[in-house]
Each structure stands twice: as structure tokens, then as C-alpha cells.
Coordinates of C-alpha atoms in Angstrom, one line a residue:
Chain A
M1 CA -52.6 25.2 -5.6
S2 CA -49.9 27.7 -6.0
D3 CA -48.2 26.2 -3.0
W4 CA -47.9 22.9 -4.8
L5 CA -46.3 24.8 -7.7
A6 CA -43.8 26.2 -5.3
V7 CA -43.0 22.8 -3.9
W8 CA -42.5 21.4 -7.4
L9 CA -40.3 24.3 -8.4
T10 CA -38.3 23.9 -5.2
L11 CA -37.7 20.2 -5.9
R12 CA -36.8 21.0 -9.5
L13 CA -34.3 23.7 -8.5
A14 CA -32.7 21.5 -5.8
A15 CA -32.4 18.5 -8.2
T16 CA -30.9 20.6 -11.0
T17 CA -28.5 22.3 -8.6
T18 CA -27.4 19.0 -7.0
V19 CA -26.6 17.4 -10.3
L20 CA -24.6 20.4 -11.5
L21 CA -22.8 20.6 -8.1
L22 CA -21.8 17.0 -8.3
L23 CA -20.4 17.5 -11.8
L24 CA -18.5 20.6 -10.9
G25 CA -17.8 19.8 -7.2
T26 CA -16.2 16.4 -7.8
P27 CA -13.2 17.5 -9.8
L28 CA -12.8 20.6 -7.6
A29 CA -12.9 18.4 -4.4
W30 CA -10.5 15.9 -6.0
W31 CA -8.1 18.7 -6.8
L32 CA -8.4 20.3 -3.3
A33 CA -7.9 16.9 -1.7
R34 CA -4.7 16.0 -3.6
T35 CA -3.0 19.2 -4.6
R36 CA 0.1 20.6 -2.9
S37 CA -0.3 23.9 -4.8
P38 CA -0.2 27.1 -2.8
L39 CA -3.6 27.9 -4.3
K40 CA -5.2 25.2 -2.2
G41 CA -5.7 27.5 0.8
P42 CA -7.2 30.5 -1.0
L43 CA -9.4 28.3 -3.2
G44 CA -10.6 26.2 -0.2
A45 CA -11.5 29.5 1.6
L46 CA -13.4 30.7 -1.4
V47 CA -15.4 27.5 -1.6
A48 CA -16.3 27.8 2.1
L49 CA -17.4 31.5 1.9
P50 CA -21.1 30.7 1.4
L51 CA -21.0 29.0 4.8
V52 CA -20.4 32.3 6.7
L53 CA -21.6 35.0 4.3
P54 CA -25.2 36.2 4.8
P55 CA -27.1 34.9 1.7
T56 CA -28.3 38.4 1.0
V57 CA -24.7 39.5 0.5
L58 CA -24.2 36.7 -2.0
G59 CA -27.5 37.5 -3.6
F60 CA -26.7 41.2 -3.9
Y61 CA -23.4 40.6 -5.7
L62 CA -25.0 38.0 -7.9
L63 CA -27.7 40.5 -8.8
V64 CA -25.1 43.1 -9.7
A65 CA -22.9 40.7 -11.7
L66 CA -25.7 38.9 -13.5
G67 CA -27.8 42.0 -14.1
P68 CA -28.0 44.0 -17.3
G69 CA -25.0 46.2 -16.3
G70 CA -22.9 43.5 -14.8
P71 CA -20.0 41.6 -16.4
I72 CA -21.8 38.3 -16.5
G73 CA -25.0 40.0 -17.6
E74 CA -23.2 41.6 -20.5
L75 CA -21.9 38.2 -21.5
T76 CA -25.2 36.3 -21.3
R77 CA -26.9 39.1 -23.2
S78 CA -24.3 39.1 -26.0
L79 CA -24.7 35.3 -26.2
G80 CA -28.4 35.9 -26.7
L81 CA -29.4 34.4 -23.4
G82 CA -30.9 37.5 -21.9
V83 CA -30.2 38.4 -18.3
L84 CA -30.5 35.8 -15.6
P85 CA -31.9 37.6 -12.5
F86 CA -35.6 36.8 -12.0
T87 CA -35.4 33.6 -14.1
F88 CA -35.1 29.9 -13.1
A89 CA -31.7 29.7 -14.7
G90 CA -30.6 32.7 -12.5
L91 CA -31.8 30.8 -9.4
V92 CA -29.8 27.7 -10.5
V93 CA -26.6 29.8 -10.8
G94 CA -27.2 31.4 -7.4
S95 CA -28.0 28.0 -5.7
V96 CA -24.9 26.3 -7.2
I97 CA -22.7 29.0 -5.5
Y98 CA -24.8 29.0 -2.3
S99 CA -24.6 25.2 -1.8
L100 CA -21.1 24.7 -3.2
P101 CA -19.4 24.0 0.2
F102 CA -22.1 21.5 1.2
V103 CA -21.1 19.4 -1.7
V104 CA -17.4 20.1 -2.1
Q105 CA -16.4 19.6 1.6
P106 CA -17.9 16.1 2.2
L107 CA -16.3 15.0 -1.1
Q108 CA -13.0 16.5 -0.3
A109 CA -13.0 14.9 3.2
A110 CA -13.9 11.5 1.6
F111 CA -11.1 11.8 -1.0
E112 CA -8.6 12.8 1.6
A113 CA -9.6 9.9 3.8
L114 CA -8.7 7.5 1.0
G115 CA -5.0 8.2 1.2
E116 CA -2.6 7.3 -1.5
R117 CA -2.5 3.6 -0.9
P118 CA -5.6 2.3 -2.8
L119 CA -4.6 4.4 -5.8
E120 CA -1.0 3.2 -5.7
V121 CA -2.3 -0.4 -5.5
A122 CA -4.5 0.2 -8.5
A123 CA -1.6 1.8 -10.4
T124 CA 0.6 -1.3 -9.8
L125 CA -2.3 -3.4 -11.1
G126 CA -2.2 -1.6 -14.4
A127 CA -4.9 1.0 -13.9
G128 CA -4.3 4.5 -15.5
A129 CA -5.3 7.8 -13.8
L130 CA -8.9 8.0 -15.0
D131 CA -9.4 4.2 -14.4
R132 CA -8.1 4.6 -10.9
F133 CA -10.5 7.5 -10.2
F134 CA -13.6 5.7 -11.4
S135 CA -12.8 2.2 -10.3
V136 CA -11.2 3.0 -6.9
A137 CA -11.6 6.6 -5.7
V138 CA -15.3 7.0 -6.5
P139 CA -16.6 3.7 -5.0
L140 CA -14.4 4.1 -1.9
A141 CA -15.7 7.7 -1.4
R142 CA -19.3 6.6 -1.7
P143 CA -20.3 7.8 1.8
G144 CA -18.9 11.2 0.8
F145 CA -21.0 11.2 -2.4
V146 CA -24.1 10.3 -0.4
A147 CA -23.5 13.0 2.2
A148 CA -22.7 15.6 -0.5
T149 CA -25.9 14.7 -2.5
I150 CA -28.2 14.9 0.5
L151 CA -26.6 18.0 2.0
G152 CA -26.5 19.8 -1.4
F153 CA -30.1 19.0 -2.1
A154 CA -31.4 19.9 1.3
H155 CA -29.5 23.1 1.6
T156 CA -30.8 24.3 -1.7
V157 CA -34.4 23.5 -0.6
G158 CA -33.9 25.7 2.4
E159 CA -32.5 28.6 0.5
F160 CA -34.2 32.0 1.0
G161 CA -31.9 35.1 1.0
V162 CA -30.3 34.5 -2.3
V163 CA -33.7 33.8 -4.0
L164 CA -35.1 36.9 -2.5
M165 CA -32.4 39.0 -4.0
I166 CA -32.1 37.5 -7.5
G167 CA -35.2 35.4 -7.9
G168 CA -38.1 37.5 -6.7
N169 CA -41.5 35.9 -6.5
I170 CA -42.7 34.7 -9.9
P171 CA -45.0 31.7 -9.6
G172 CA -43.6 28.7 -11.5
A173 CA -40.3 30.4 -12.2
T174 CA -38.8 31.7 -9.0
R175 CA -41.4 31.4 -6.3
V176 CA -39.8 28.7 -4.2
L177 CA -41.1 27.2 -1.0
S178 CA -39.4 29.5 1.5
V179 CA -40.6 32.5 -0.5
A180 CA -44.1 31.2 -0.6
L181 CA -44.0 30.7 3.2
Y182 CA -42.8 34.3 3.6
D183 CA -45.7 35.5 1.5
H184 CA -48.3 33.6 3.5
V185 CA -47.0 35.1 6.8
E186 CA -46.9 38.6 5.3
A187 CA -50.5 38.1 4.3
L188 CA -51.3 36.7 7.8
E189 CA -52.4 33.4 6.2
Y190 CA -51.2 31.2 9.0
A191 CA -52.9 28.0 8.1
P192 CA -51.0 27.4 4.8
A193 CA -47.9 28.8 6.4
H194 CA -48.2 26.1 9.1
W195 CA -48.5 23.4 6.4
L196 CA -45.4 24.6 4.6
A197 CA -43.3 25.2 7.7
A198 CA -44.2 21.8 9.2
G199 CA -43.5 20.2 5.9
M200 CA -40.0 21.8 5.7
L201 CA -39.3 20.9 9.3
A202 CA -40.2 17.2 8.7
F203 CA -38.2 17.1 5.5
S204 CA -35.1 18.7 7.1
F205 CA -35.3 16.3 10.0
L206 CA -35.6 13.3 7.8
V207 CA -32.6 14.5 5.7
L208 CA -30.4 14.9 8.7
L209 CA -31.5 11.6 10.0
A210 CA -30.5 10.0 6.8
V211 CA -27.0 11.7 7.0
Y212 CA -26.4 11.1 10.7
G213 CA -28.1 7.8 10.8
R214 CA -25.7 6.4 8.2
L215 CA -22.4 7.6 9.7
P216 CA -22.1 5.4 12.8
M217 CA -23.0 2.3 10.7
R218 CA -20.2 3.2 8.3
R219 CA -17.7 3.6 11.1
A220 CA -18.7 0.2 12.6
S221 CA -18.2 -1.8 9.4
Chain B
M1 CA 22.0 -8.1 -19.8
S2 CA 18.7 -9.1 -18.3
G3 CA 16.9 -9.0 -15.1
L4 CA 16.6 -5.8 -13.1
R5 CA 19.2 -3.1 -12.9
A6 CA 18.6 0.0 -10.9
R7 CA 20.8 3.0 -10.0
L8 CA 18.9 5.5 -7.8
R9 CA 19.7 8.8 -6.2
L10 CA 17.2 10.5 -4.1
E11 CA 17.3 13.3 -1.5
R12 CA 14.7 13.4 1.2
E13 CA 14.6 15.1 4.5
Q14 CA 15.1 11.9 6.5
L15 CA 16.9 9.9 3.8
R16 CA 19.6 10.1 1.3
L17 CA 19.4 7.3 -1.1
D18 CA 22.3 6.3 -3.3
V19 CA 21.7 2.7 -4.3
D20 CA 22.9 0.4 -7.1
L21 CA 21.4 -2.9 -7.4
A22 CA 20.9 -5.8 -9.8
A23 CA 18.5 -8.8 -9.6
P24 CA 19.1 -11.8 -11.7
P25 CA 16.2 -12.8 -14.1
R26 CA 15.3 -15.8 -11.9
G27 CA 14.9 -16.4 -8.2
L28 CA 14.4 -14.3 -5.2
T29 CA 16.6 -11.3 -4.4
A30 CA 16.4 -9.9 -0.9
L31 CA 16.8 -6.2 -0.1
F32 CA 18.0 -6.5 3.4
G33 CA 18.7 -3.7 5.9
A34 CA 17.7 -2.1 9.2
S35 CA 14.6 0.1 9.2
G36 CA 15.3 3.5 7.7
S37 CA 18.0 2.0 5.4
G38 CA 16.0 2.9 2.3
K39 CA 14.7 -0.5 1.4
T40 CA 11.1 0.5 0.9
T41 CA 12.0 3.7 -1.0
T42 CA 14.2 1.7 -3.3
L43 CA 11.4 -0.7 -4.0
R44 CA 9.0 2.2 -4.6
C45 CA 11.4 3.7 -7.0
I46 CA 11.7 0.4 -9.0
A47 CA 7.9 0.3 -9.2
G48 CA 7.7 4.0 -10.2
L49 CA 5.6 4.9 -7.1
T50 CA 8.4 7.3 -6.0
R51 CA 10.5 9.1 -8.6
A52 CA 14.2 9.2 -7.8
N53 CA 15.7 12.6 -8.6
D54 CA 18.4 10.9 -10.6
G55 CA 17.7 7.3 -11.6
H56 CA 18.1 4.6 -14.1
V57 CA 15.9 1.6 -13.9
A58 CA 15.8 -1.1 -16.5
F59 CA 14.2 -4.5 -16.7
D60 CA 15.2 -7.0 -19.3
D61 CA 15.0 -5.0 -22.6
E62 CA 12.8 -2.3 -21.2
C63 CA 13.9 1.1 -19.8
W64 CA 11.6 2.2 -17.0
Q65 CA 13.5 5.3 -16.0
D66 CA 16.4 7.2 -17.3
E67 CA 16.4 10.8 -16.1
G68 CA 19.3 11.6 -18.4
R69 CA 17.1 11.0 -21.3
G70 CA 13.9 12.2 -19.6
I71 CA 12.3 8.8 -19.5
F72 CA 9.9 7.9 -16.7
V73 CA 7.4 5.2 -17.3
P74 CA 4.5 5.6 -14.9
P75 CA 3.8 2.7 -12.5
H76 CA 0.7 1.4 -14.4
K77 CA 2.8 0.9 -17.5
R78 CA 5.5 -1.1 -15.7
A79 CA 5.1 -4.8 -15.8
C80 CA 5.8 -5.2 -12.1
G81 CA 3.6 -6.5 -9.4
Y82 CA 3.8 -5.0 -5.9
V83 CA 2.8 -6.5 -2.6
F84 CA 2.6 -3.9 0.1
Q85 CA 3.4 -4.3 3.8
E86 CA -0.2 -4.1 4.7
A87 CA -2.3 -6.1 2.2
S88 CA -4.2 -3.0 1.0
L89 CA -7.0 -4.9 -0.5
F90 CA -9.8 -2.8 -2.1
A91 CA -12.4 -2.6 0.7
H92 CA -15.3 -2.1 -1.7
L93 CA -14.7 -5.3 -3.6
S94 CA -15.0 -9.0 -2.6
V95 CA -12.0 -11.3 -2.7
R96 CA -13.0 -12.5 -6.2
R97 CA -13.5 -9.0 -7.5
N98 CA -10.1 -7.9 -6.0
L99 CA -8.5 -10.6 -8.0
E100 CA -10.5 -9.9 -11.1
Y101 CA -9.6 -6.2 -10.9
A102 CA -6.0 -7.3 -11.5
R103 CA -6.7 -9.9 -14.1
S104 CA -9.0 -7.7 -16.3
R105 CA -6.2 -5.1 -16.5
A106 CA -3.4 -7.5 -17.1
P107 CA -1.6 -7.5 -20.5
A108 CA -2.7 -10.5 -22.5
S109 CA 0.0 -13.1 -22.9
L110 CA 0.5 -16.8 -23.2
H111 CA 2.3 -16.9 -19.9
A112 CA -0.5 -15.1 -18.1
P113 CA -1.1 -17.0 -14.8
G114 CA -4.4 -18.8 -14.8
F115 CA -7.0 -17.6 -12.4
E116 CA -7.8 -21.1 -11.1
H117 CA -4.1 -22.0 -10.8
T118 CA -3.3 -18.8 -8.8
V119 CA -6.3 -19.3 -6.5
E120 CA -5.2 -22.8 -5.9
M121 CA -1.5 -22.0 -5.4
L122 CA -2.4 -19.5 -2.6
G123 CA -5.2 -21.5 -1.1
L124 CA -7.9 -19.0 -1.7
G125 CA -10.7 -21.2 -3.1
A126 CA -12.8 -21.0 0.0
L127 CA -12.3 -17.2 0.4
L128 CA -13.5 -16.0 -3.0
A129 CA -16.9 -14.9 -2.0
R130 CA -15.8 -13.2 1.2
R131 CA -15.7 -9.5 1.9
T132 CA -12.2 -8.3 2.5
P133 CA -12.7 -6.7 6.0
S134 CA -13.7 -10.1 7.3
L135 CA -10.3 -11.8 6.4
S136 CA -7.5 -12.5 8.8
G137 CA -4.1 -10.8 8.3
G138 CA -2.6 -13.9 6.7
E139 CA -5.6 -14.4 4.4
R140 CA -5.4 -10.7 3.3
Q141 CA -1.8 -11.0 2.5
R142 CA -2.4 -14.2 0.4
V143 CA -5.1 -12.4 -1.5
A144 CA -2.8 -9.4 -2.1
I145 CA -0.1 -11.8 -3.4
A146 CA -2.5 -13.5 -5.8
R147 CA -3.8 -10.2 -6.9
A148 CA -0.3 -9.0 -7.8
L149 CA 0.4 -12.2 -9.7
L150 CA -2.8 -12.0 -11.7
A151 CA -1.7 -8.6 -13.1
N152 CA 0.7 -10.8 -15.0
P153 CA 3.9 -9.0 -14.0
R154 CA 7.3 -9.8 -15.3
L155 CA 8.8 -8.8 -11.9
L156 CA 7.3 -9.2 -8.5
L157 CA 8.2 -6.7 -5.7
M158 CA 7.3 -7.5 -2.1
D159 CA 7.7 -5.0 0.7
E160 CA 8.0 -6.9 4.0
P161 CA 4.8 -8.9 3.4
L162 CA 5.2 -10.6 6.8
A163 CA 5.9 -7.6 8.9
S164 CA 2.4 -7.0 10.1
L165 CA 1.7 -10.6 10.8
D166 CA 2.1 -12.7 14.0
A167 CA 4.5 -15.5 14.2
G168 CA 2.0 -18.2 13.3
R169 CA 0.8 -16.4 10.2
K170 CA 4.3 -15.7 9.1
G171 CA 5.1 -19.4 8.8
E172 CA 1.9 -19.8 6.7
I173 CA 2.8 -17.1 4.3
L174 CA 6.4 -18.1 4.1
Y175 CA 5.3 -21.5 2.8
Y176 CA 3.2 -19.8 0.0
I177 CA 6.1 -17.4 -0.9
E178 CA 8.5 -20.4 -1.2
R179 CA 5.9 -22.1 -3.4
L180 CA 5.5 -19.2 -5.8
R181 CA 9.3 -18.5 -5.8
D182 CA 9.7 -22.1 -7.1
E183 CA 6.6 -22.2 -9.4
I184 CA 6.4 -18.8 -11.1
G185 CA 9.1 -18.1 -13.6
I186 CA 9.6 -14.4 -12.7
P187 CA 12.2 -12.8 -10.5
I188 CA 11.1 -11.5 -7.1
V189 CA 12.6 -8.6 -5.2
Y190 CA 11.8 -9.0 -1.5
V191 CA 12.3 -6.4 1.1
S192 CA 13.0 -7.6 4.7
H193 CA 14.8 -6.8 7.9
A194 CA 14.5 -10.3 9.2
I195 CA 17.6 -12.4 8.4
D196 CA 15.8 -15.7 8.9
E197 CA 13.3 -14.8 6.2
V198 CA 16.1 -13.8 3.9
V199 CA 18.1 -17.0 4.5
R200 CA 15.0 -19.1 4.0
L201 CA 13.8 -17.4 0.8
A202 CA 16.6 -15.6 -1.0
D203 CA 19.2 -16.7 -3.4
T204 CA 20.8 -13.3 -3.8
M205 CA 21.0 -10.6 -1.2
V206 CA 21.5 -6.8 -1.5
L207 CA 22.6 -5.3 1.8
L208 CA 21.5 -1.7 2.4
S209 CA 22.6 0.7 5.1
E210 CA 21.7 4.3 5.5
G211 CA 20.6 4.5 1.9
R212 CA 23.6 2.9 0.4
T213 CA 24.4 -0.5 -1.0
V214 CA 26.9 -2.1 1.3
A215 CA 27.3 -5.5 -0.3
A216 CA 25.5 -7.8 -2.8
G217 CA 25.9 -11.4 -3.7
P218 CA 24.8 -14.9 -2.8
V219 CA 23.2 -15.2 0.6
A220 CA 25.5 -17.9 1.9
E221 CA 28.6 -15.8 0.9
L222 CA 27.4 -12.6 2.5
A223 CA 26.1 -14.3 5.7
S224 CA 29.5 -15.6 6.6
R225 CA 31.5 -12.4 5.9
L226 CA 32.8 -11.0 9.2
D227 CA 32.9 -7.4 8.0
L228 CA 29.2 -7.5 7.3
R229 CA 28.3 -8.7 10.8
P230 CA 27.3 -5.2 12.1
Y231 CA 24.6 -5.0 9.3
L232 CA 23.3 -8.5 9.8
G233 CA 22.4 -8.2 13.4
R234 CA 24.8 -9.5 16.1
F235 CA 22.3 -11.7 17.9
E236 CA 20.8 -13.5 14.9
A237 CA 23.9 -13.4 12.7
G238 CA 25.1 -16.8 11.5
A239 CA 26.6 -18.7 8.7
V240 CA 24.5 -20.3 6.0
I241 CA 25.3 -23.8 4.7
E242 CA 23.6 -25.8 2.1
A243 CA 23.3 -29.4 3.0
A244 CA 21.5 -32.6 1.9
V245 CA 19.4 -34.9 4.0
A246 CA 21.5 -38.1 4.3
A247 CA 19.4 -40.2 6.7
H248 CA 16.8 -40.1 9.4
D249 CA 17.6 -41.8 12.7
L250 CA 14.2 -42.7 13.9
D251 CA 15.4 -44.1 17.3
Y252 CA 16.8 -40.8 18.4
G253 CA 14.5 -38.6 16.3
L254 CA 17.5 -37.0 14.5
T255 CA 18.2 -36.2 10.9
R256 CA 21.8 -36.5 9.5
L257 CA 22.7 -33.7 7.2
V258 CA 25.8 -33.7 5.0
F259 CA 27.5 -30.9 3.4
E260 CA 30.9 -30.3 1.8
G261 CA 33.2 -30.1 4.8
G262 CA 31.2 -32.1 7.4
E263 CA 28.0 -33.4 8.7
L264 CA 25.4 -32.3 11.3
Y265 CA 22.6 -33.8 13.2
A266 CA 19.4 -31.9 13.6
P267 CA 16.2 -33.0 15.4
D268 CA 13.7 -34.5 13.1
V269 CA 13.9 -32.4 9.9
E270 CA 10.8 -32.9 7.8
A271 CA 12.3 -33.6 4.5
L272 CA 13.0 -36.6 2.3
V273 CA 16.4 -38.2 2.1
G274 CA 18.3 -36.5 -0.7
A275 CA 16.5 -33.1 -0.3
R276 CA 18.8 -30.1 -0.2
L277 CA 18.3 -27.7 2.7
R278 CA 19.8 -24.5 3.7
L279 CA 20.9 -24.3 7.3
R280 CA 21.6 -21.3 9.3
I281 CA 23.9 -21.7 12.2
R282 CA 23.9 -18.8 14.6
S283 CA 27.3 -17.7 15.7
R284 CA 26.2 -17.6 19.4
D285 CA 25.5 -21.3 19.2
V286 CA 29.0 -22.2 18.0
S287 CA 31.9 -22.9 20.4
L288 CA 35.5 -23.7 19.5
A289 CA 37.9 -26.3 20.9
L290 CA 41.5 -27.3 20.1
S291 CA 40.8 -31.0 20.4
R292 CA 37.7 -33.2 19.8
P293 CA 35.9 -33.3 23.1
A294 CA 35.3 -36.9 24.2
D295 CA 33.1 -36.3 27.2
A296 CA 30.8 -33.4 26.3
S297 CA 27.2 -33.4 25.2
F298 CA 27.9 -31.8 21.9
L299 CA 26.6 -34.0 19.1
N300 CA 27.9 -31.9 16.2
V301 CA 31.7 -31.5 16.2
L302 CA 33.1 -30.1 12.9
E303 CA 36.7 -30.0 12.1
G304 CA 38.0 -26.9 10.4
V305 CA 40.6 -24.2 10.1
V306 CA 40.4 -20.7 11.4
V307 CA 40.4 -18.3 8.5
E308 CA 39.6 -14.9 9.9
L309 CA 39.1 -13.1 13.2
G310 CA 36.6 -10.2 13.2
Q311 CA 36.8 -6.9 14.9
P312 CA 36.4 -7.4 18.7
Q313 CA 33.2 -6.0 20.1
G314 CA 33.4 -5.6 23.8
A315 CA 34.3 -9.0 25.3
G316 CA 33.4 -10.9 22.2
V317 CA 34.9 -11.6 18.8
D318 CA 33.7 -13.5 15.7
V319 CA 35.9 -16.2 14.4
A320 CA 35.4 -17.6 10.9
V321 CA 36.2 -21.3 10.5
A322 CA 36.5 -22.9 7.0
L323 CA 34.9 -26.3 6.6
G324 CA 35.9 -27.3 3.1
H325 CA 34.4 -24.5 0.9
N326 CA 31.8 -23.7 3.6
R327 CA 32.3 -21.3 6.4
I328 CA 31.0 -21.3 9.9
V329 CA 31.3 -18.4 12.3
A330 CA 31.7 -18.7 16.1
R331 CA 31.0 -15.9 18.5
I332 CA 33.4 -16.4 21.4
T333 CA 35.2 -14.2 24.0
R334 CA 38.5 -12.4 23.4
K335 CA 39.8 -14.2 26.4
S336 CA 39.1 -17.6 24.8
V337 CA 40.9 -16.4 21.6
D338 CA 44.0 -15.7 23.6
K339 CA 43.7 -18.8 25.8
L340 CA 43.4 -21.1 22.8
G341 CA 45.9 -19.0 20.8
L342 CA 43.5 -18.8 17.9
A343 CA 44.9 -17.3 14.7
P344 CA 44.3 -17.9 11.0
G345 CA 45.6 -21.3 10.0
K346 CA 44.9 -22.9 13.4
R347 CA 43.1 -26.2 13.3
V348 CA 40.0 -26.2 15.5
Y349 CA 36.9 -28.1 16.3
A350 CA 33.6 -26.2 16.0
L351 CA 31.0 -27.4 18.5
V352 CA 27.5 -26.8 17.4
K353 CA 24.5 -27.6 19.6
S354 CA 22.2 -29.6 17.3
V355 CA 19.2 -27.6 18.5
A356 CA 21.0 -24.5 17.2
I357 CA 19.9 -25.4 13.7
D358 CA 17.0 -23.2 13.3
R359 CA 14.2 -25.3 11.8
H360 CA 12.4 -22.2 10.4
S361 CA 15.3 -21.3 8.4
V362 CA 15.6 -24.6 6.7
G363 CA 14.7 -23.9 3.0
Y364 CA 14.8 -25.9 -0.2
A365 CA 17.7 -24.8 -2.2

């Protein structure tokens, strides 16, 4: 029963995170794809950091920053929001940072692949900047959006280290799938552990199949 | 003052642009020059896709750029259509949706081109439901032209729309461009490095070389100027003459063309008697003689007066011969010039092979 709660929580976390990431990541990816600013390099590296950083390092810093003594913790407390660690909101913040490169990078690649030409054409046909973005850039970058959504969602589902550091193990609030699995193994409950592990394995394979299965078809068309 | 006026200065790594140009409010103006001469950059500056460091662009009563006064109108607010070298259709939209993209954003006006009319003019009726990746090169370019027109521009810019097409497709698109030149009431600025396209399509020509305007004026006038030969391409260079169809000789399959200063026979020109045509006579297809040859195969022998000798190039030299107000240019050897004693004022006979009249360059003037 509690495992189903963990599955539901995980899906809710992944969905919330993915929506937020698409909203934040799209303008960021657009900027990274088109800027000639010297900040492009450092910012691109910063976005990619979660790819190489152990999640526990990320989680540790988040715990410090979001906690009662941390700068963000002070801010959230003064705003009357309390502190975020060991809450669902805290998990969302951690997940957004943790999965950021998985959303920004496919989008950035898709925007870069567009080139200037379709946007120039749209401009000569009377489309302003915002119009060009929504009527040309977004539809042409659709494969990038699909990949970003799938990867962002799946990567958040598979999150463990960050959750362990800032989420803990509160059923219904922070006890996500990977943590539940860890608990079962700790308690030597291998049967439910198998169910969860096999479920995750199947899910991950299907996600990757969806991503990789699409790509060759796109190329061919 | 109306039509397009542009004065553009631009510094780039590979290019220094310093161009002055004007295009009249009607007809087709060709921007002609070798690759790298700055034609495309000039066109992009007119559209506002590239911003000249120092520029002044005005069209009719509108100022599009005046760096002195800090004015730069962005491309989507300039009433000019742009046809790119590659058709650049929106891959995510069908042919119809590509066209509607333009129409739905066009400024409303009484003169707005009708959707049906534009589709008919460019022969797109059967293609509307098609997806753009399935179109041939020529079809794509026709859709791109229709799309540019449906944005209801007051000026149409075309950047070598034939460059990426094979010879067969070129002929097809040339026909449509001629049609729209004659049917739509807006000026066209057309970039090309092919002199035959320019002769066939353009009324006015602006000659660019290494980012500078070398000459500008009516095509026929520029084409016969000996000092411009190096820019016009030695092999293809030739004089342009406007002629009228006088008669068809069905027995021999020949058409008699008359112009001020002479007449010519060309094999079977597909045009009605009375139609005015523009002829290009390549210099390498013209020989000169001091007397009318009685026993040679030349059908076209034109009597004229030598007006100018060009700069010798190797063994050859260009000789301009006046035929009334028209001019024809012969490319002959220096040895022949000396042998015949050719000099300005000398009466000569220009011998033109009738096949030398390039059918593709015959346009309606």
C-alpha cells in the first residue's frame, strides 16, 4: 500500500518538475542557442553540472542553502513559507536543478539546429519576435521538446541521492520510489523490492525506447 | 522621389560593402555581379536582415534605415517580400499553410493579392495539400515566390531564386518570374550572376564588383559598354537589342526580326508577329568584314560603323559597332583589327550566325 503511495508521489514529483523545467528551460535554452554573449560558456557549464556532480553533493548544498540557516531558507522563512527541506516543495526545487541539463540540452540542440533561415523567412513575412518563436521555432523544435519532456520526467523518476539528502523518507511527502526500494532492501524485504526494481527497469527501458525509437524516423523524413 | 534608394556601408571580414543603388518604382532591377561581390549582403540590408554599419534605405515615402537619425525598421515591419536562394519553406506546414502563414500576417489593403489569383499565377493549385519535403526544387521555389507575394509587399526582393535549380527547372521558374514581373504592380530587385537571366528579365541593372557599384542603368546600354566587359563575363558577354517580330518564314523555319538599324533571322522564334523581343547577341558569335560577303553561309549581315575598340585581352579585342541607335559588339583578334584597319568611323559589316541568337534570352520587352 505504502509502495503505491510512493509510486504516486514519484509521478507527481516528476510531472511537476517536468512542467516547471519546460517553462524555465525553454527560454534558457533559447538564449543559450542564440546568444553570442561571453556568458554562454560559463552558463552552459553551470547548466551541465548536475550531469557530472554526485547527486549527494548537489543535495548537500541544497540542504545547506534551503535549511533554516541558509540564504534561501532565510528568504522562504521571512516570506512565511517555512523551510523547504523534508517537504514536497523542497523535493521539487532539488529535482528541477537535478534534471535541468536533461531538459535544456535537447532543447538547446533543437533550437541550434533550426538555424537563422526559418526565422528570417518568418520576419520577412511580417512575423514579430514572439510570433516567430511560437509559430516557427517551437513547432520546428518539436522533436527537441519531446526528448526534453521524456528525459526530464524519466530522470526525475530515477532520482535518489538528492532526495536522500533533502527529502528524507516521509510517506506521501518525500518518500519516492527509489527511497522506498532502498528501505525494502535495508529491511531485507526482497519480494516488494523486486517488484519496484523490475517496475523501474521496465519503465526506464520503455522511456529510452520512446526516445531512441523516434530519432531514426525523424532523420529519415 | 519614389522607388527604392539605398546607400550602404558595411565592414565584414571577407567583404567591404560600399554600395549606392536605386530601383525605379516599376519593373525589375537586377543586381548583377560575380560571387562575393556583395549582392546578397546588399539585398539583406535592404530587407533589414543584415544591418549595415552606416546605411540609408528608403522606399517610396518610407524611411527604413537612417543610421544618422538612429532609424532602423526591423524586417517584419518593412513592406518587402524576400525570396531566398533555397526556397526555405516551413517544413512543419503544408503548402497551403505556408501560403496562409504569409497571408494572415499581411497588412490589409485593397491591393492585396488574392489567394486564388496568386495560386493560379504560380500554378500551385494541385500542390496545396502537399507536404513541403515532397516537392521538387522548382515547385518549392514557386511556393516560396507565392508566399512572398501573399505577404502583400510593396517591394519584392529575390536572391538568385534559380541558383539551386537544374537547367530544366530554371526555364520553368523564369516563365513564372516573367509573368509576375508583368502582372504585379510592384518593383522587383533580383540578384543574379547569370547574364542571360538578367537580359531576359531586367529593365534596369546595377553592376556590383567587390562590394562597390560599378555602373547602373538600362540593361541594353550597360551590356554593350566595352569598359564593363570584364564584369559581364567575357565568354557570355554580348550586346542586347530590342527587336520586333516582322514575319515567320515557314518554309525555312526562320523568324525575321527587325530593329532600328537592321534586321536579323532567327530560327523559329515562338512569338506573334508584332511582339517585341529582347535579343542577346554574344560577342564571340559576331565577325566583321569590310565588304558584304556574297558567298558565305552567314544569313545575318548588318551594316554599321565602328564606334569603339576595347582594351586588348591577349589575342582578342572587343569592337563596338553602331547600327543606328543600337550597338553590337564583336570579339575578334587584334591581328584582324590590324589587317582590316579597323578604327572608329570605319564602315563594316557585322556577320552574325543566326543560331547565335540565344532563344532563352528572348524576353518580352
